[in-house]
Amino acid sequence: MVFQQKVQEKESKLKQSEDELFARHREMKEQLERQRAELEEKKSRLESGRPLEDKIKRKGFSLR
């Protein structure tokens, strides 16, 4: 009885981990697809000669 309960707990934890990994994989895949689309857009702008619009302006640190 105790053994069966432990097995069920382990299976439950494994199923939860599997679900989390699939969700993480899906999110990473979607993020890569967005990045790919953004890069394709930038590439087409560069090839057509139109200037790129800076959506995010970053202020870097000066290393002097």
CSV table of C-alpha atoms in Angstrom, one decimal, residues 8-28:
chain,number,residue,atom,x,y,z
A,8,GLN,CA,1.7,7.3,-7.7
A,9,GLU,CA,3.4,10.4,-6.1
A,10,LYS,CA,6.5,9.9,-8.3
A,11,GLU,CA,4.4,9.4,-11.4
A,12,SER,CA,2.5,12.6,-10.5
A,13,LYS,CA,5.7,14.6,-10.1
A,14,LEU,CA,7.0,13.2,-13.4
A,15,LYS,CA,3.8,14.2,-15.2
A,16,GLN,CA,4.0,17.7,-13.7
A,17,SER,CA,7.6,18.1,-14.7
A,18,GLU,CA,6.8,16.8,-18.2
A,19,ASP,CA,3.9,19.3,-18.5
A,20,GLU,CA,6.2,22.2,-17.3
A,21,LEU,CA,8.9,21.2,-19.8
A,22,PHE,CA,6.4,21.1,-22.7
A,23,ALA,CA,5.0,24.5,-21.7
A,24,ARG,CA,8.6,25.9,-21.5
A,25,HIS,CA,9.5,24.4,-24.8
A,26,ARG,CA,6.4,26.0,-26.4
A,27,GLU,CA,7.2,29.4,-24.9
A,28,MET,CA,10.8,29.2,-26.1
